[in-house]
Tab-separated table of C-alpha atoms in Angstrom:
chain	number	residue	atom	x	y	z
A	28	MET	CA	104.617	92.200	19.750
A	29	LYS	CA	106.137	93.347	22.771
A	30	ILE	CA	108.319	90.689	25.255
A	31	GLN	CA	109.129	91.239	28.802
A	32	LEU	CA	111.346	88.389	30.001
A	33	LEU	CA	113.342	90.483	31.910
A	34	GLY	CA	111.541	89.643	35.736
A	35	ALA	CA	108.066	88.290	35.637
A	36	PRO	CA	107.083	87.300	31.695
A	37	ALA	CA	104.719	89.349	30.122
A	38	VAL	CA	103.477	89.313	26.172
A	39	ARG	CA	101.817	92.412	24.092
A	40	LEU	CA	100.102	91.754	20.647
A	41	PRO	CA	100.324	94.136	18.094
A	42	ASN	CA	96.584	94.784	18.570
A	43	HIS	CA	97.573	95.451	22.177
A	44	LEU	CA	95.613	91.994	23.541
A	45	THR	CA	97.554	89.447	25.876
A	46	PRO	CA	97.937	85.844	24.754
A	47	THR	CA	96.485	83.313	26.508
A	48	PHE	CA	98.498	80.189	26.426
A	49	LYS	CA	96.448	76.653	27.239
A	50	THR	CA	99.819	75.503	29.290
A	51	ALA	CA	102.531	76.898	31.311
A	52	LYS	CA	104.732	74.049	28.925
A	53	GLY	CA	102.959	76.241	25.859
A	54	GLU	CA	104.128	79.708	27.049
A	55	GLY	CA	107.288	78.322	28.565
A	56	LEU	CA	107.875	77.085	24.075
A	57	PHE	CA	106.836	80.168	23.385
A	58	TYR	CA	109.593	82.071	25.397
A	59	TYR	CA	112.592	78.864	24.250
A	60	LEU	CA	111.487	79.964	20.951
A	61	ALA	CA	112.015	84.119	21.028
A	62	VAL	CA	114.939	84.250	23.190
A	63	THR	CA	116.576	81.799	21.046
A	64	ARG	CA	115.739	83.162	17.663
A	65	GLN	CA	116.747	79.892	15.743
A	66	PRO	CA	114.678	77.194	14.306
A	67	HIS	CA	114.384	73.889	16.967
A	68	THR	CA	113.934	69.830	15.841
A	69	ARG	CA	110.333	69.054	16.987
A	70	ILE	CA	112.513	66.275	18.578
A	71	GLN	CA	114.820	68.592	20.723
A	72	LEU	CA	111.321	70.109	21.230
A	73	ALA	CA	109.876	67.325	22.374
A	74	THR	CA	112.527	66.339	24.581
A	75	LEU	CA	113.027	69.895	26.207
A	76	PHE	CA	109.778	70.037	28.109
A	77	TRP	CA	108.433	66.502	27.537
A	78	GLY	CA	111.523	64.304	28.501
A	79	ASP	CA	109.739	61.905	31.121
A	80	MET	CA	107.533	61.045	28.511
A	81	PRO	CA	107.851	58.281	25.709
A	82	GLU	CA	108.722	59.576	22.503
A	83	LYS	CA	105.527	59.330	20.582
A	84	ASN	CA	103.334	61.393	23.618
A	85	ALA	CA	106.088	63.756	23.756
A	86	ARG	CA	105.124	64.500	19.885
A	87	VAL	CA	102.099	64.528	21.182
A	88	SER	CA	101.593	67.002	23.255
A	89	LEU	CA	104.099	69.007	21.203
A	90	SER	CA	101.441	69.221	18.285
A	91	LYS	CA	98.761	69.839	20.529
A	92	ALA	CA	101.732	73.148	22.121
A	93	LEU	CA	102.023	74.051	18.560
A	94	SER	CA	98.244	74.282	17.841
A	95	ASP	CA	98.017	76.556	20.736
A	96	LEU	CA	100.774	78.263	19.589
A	97	ARG	CA	99.601	79.264	15.997
A	98	GLU	CA	96.656	80.224	17.559
A	99	GLN	CA	97.181	82.830	20.223
A	100	VAL	CA	100.643	84.371	18.815
A	101	GLY	CA	100.116	83.226	14.436
A	102	ASP	CA	102.313	83.416	12.481
A	103	TYR	CA	105.435	85.239	15.211
A	104	VAL	CA	106.313	81.344	14.916
A	105	THR	CA	106.674	79.020	12.381
A	106	ILE	CA	106.155	75.275	12.249
A	107	SER	CA	106.833	72.510	10.217
A	108	THR	CA	106.437	69.587	10.055
A	109	GLN	CA	110.964	69.295	10.707
A	110	THR	CA	110.979	72.871	12.730
A	111	VAL	CA	110.022	75.817	14.520
A	112	VAL	CA	111.496	78.769	15.059
A	113	PHE	CA	110.663	82.811	16.125
A	114	ASN	CA	109.685	84.363	13.278
A	115	THR	CA	112.077	87.461	13.157
A	116	THR	CA	110.846	88.919	9.855
A	117	LEU	CA	107.902	90.291	11.549
A	118	PRO	CA	108.180	93.345	14.137
A	119	TYR	CA	108.815	92.828	17.535
A	120	ASN	CA	110.846	94.380	20.304
A	121	LEU	CA	112.284	91.505	22.941
A	122	ASP	CA	114.056	92.897	25.747
A	123	VAL	CA	116.230	90.427	26.193
A	124	GLU	CA	117.373	91.025	23.511
A	125	SER	CA	117.790	94.302	23.537
A	126	PHE	CA	119.701	94.108	27.094
A	127	LEU	CA	122.231	91.868	25.365
A	128	ALA	CA	123.043	93.677	22.515
A	129	PRO	CA	126.905	95.533	22.668
A	130	SER	CA	127.282	98.648	23.766
A	131	THR	CA	128.354	100.830	20.449
A	132	PRO	CA	130.741	103.485	21.446
A	133	GLY	CA	130.138	106.797	22.547
A	134	GLU	CA	126.550	105.521	23.322
A	135	ALA	CA	125.090	108.402	24.736
A	136	SER	CA	124.398	107.790	28.291
A	137	ALA	CA	120.002	108.198	28.338
A	138	ALA	CA	120.356	104.727	26.095
A	139	LEU	CA	122.652	103.379	27.914
A	140	GLN	CA	120.362	103.933	30.866
A	141	ALA	CA	116.982	102.923	28.256
A	142	ARG	CA	119.598	99.569	28.284
A	143	THR	CA	119.707	99.157	31.919
A	144	ASP	CA	115.714	99.803	32.609
A	145	LEU	CA	115.151	96.708	30.336
A	146	TYR	CA	116.252	95.212	33.773
A	147	ARG	CA	113.891	94.138	36.059
A	148	GLY	CA	114.759	90.672	37.456
A	149	GLU	CA	116.114	87.481	36.483
A	150	LEU	CA	115.262	86.003	33.005
A	151	LEU	CA	111.520	84.585	34.294
A	152	ASP	CA	110.791	85.025	36.869
A	153	GLY	CA	108.135	83.602	38.491
A	154	PHE	CA	107.867	81.333	36.007
A	155	TYR	CA	108.051	77.723	35.996
A	156	VAL	CA	106.975	74.415	34.555
A	157	ARG	CA	106.802	71.189	36.191
A	158	ASP	CA	108.562	68.214	35.395
A	159	ALA	CA	110.450	69.929	32.456
A	160	PRO	CA	114.021	69.519	34.101
A	161	ASP	CA	115.979	70.532	31.247
A	162	PHE	CA	114.079	73.897	30.217
A	163	GLU	CA	114.162	75.168	33.668
A	164	GLN	CA	118.358	74.495	33.881
A	165	TRP	CA	117.968	76.664	30.458
């Protein structure tokens, strides 16, 4: 999977298809999981994206978004009853991760240029999630 989040976001699955997320919040959820690459509790994610709703409604909305993620990206997101995490054991390329990787002593100028070329703009440039101020602040 190839994930480009520097500049306008773009995702390409291993079969060269592009996922079609049902909602911006579901899409943003995938991006958040990919960048953070750590487990998050369901309540953390529900609060991040649906914090303006009562908790029960937020959890239902999260469950729908997770169902869509499973449909769109398959095993790239591991979902349990308590946590959700981006699956880093499957092959993926995330431009943010490559861009932020520490330089090594003697790294060739071509490698440095390739890293610089990954920068196509600000993180998630032009991507907006309505009614999710905590996500927008992130």
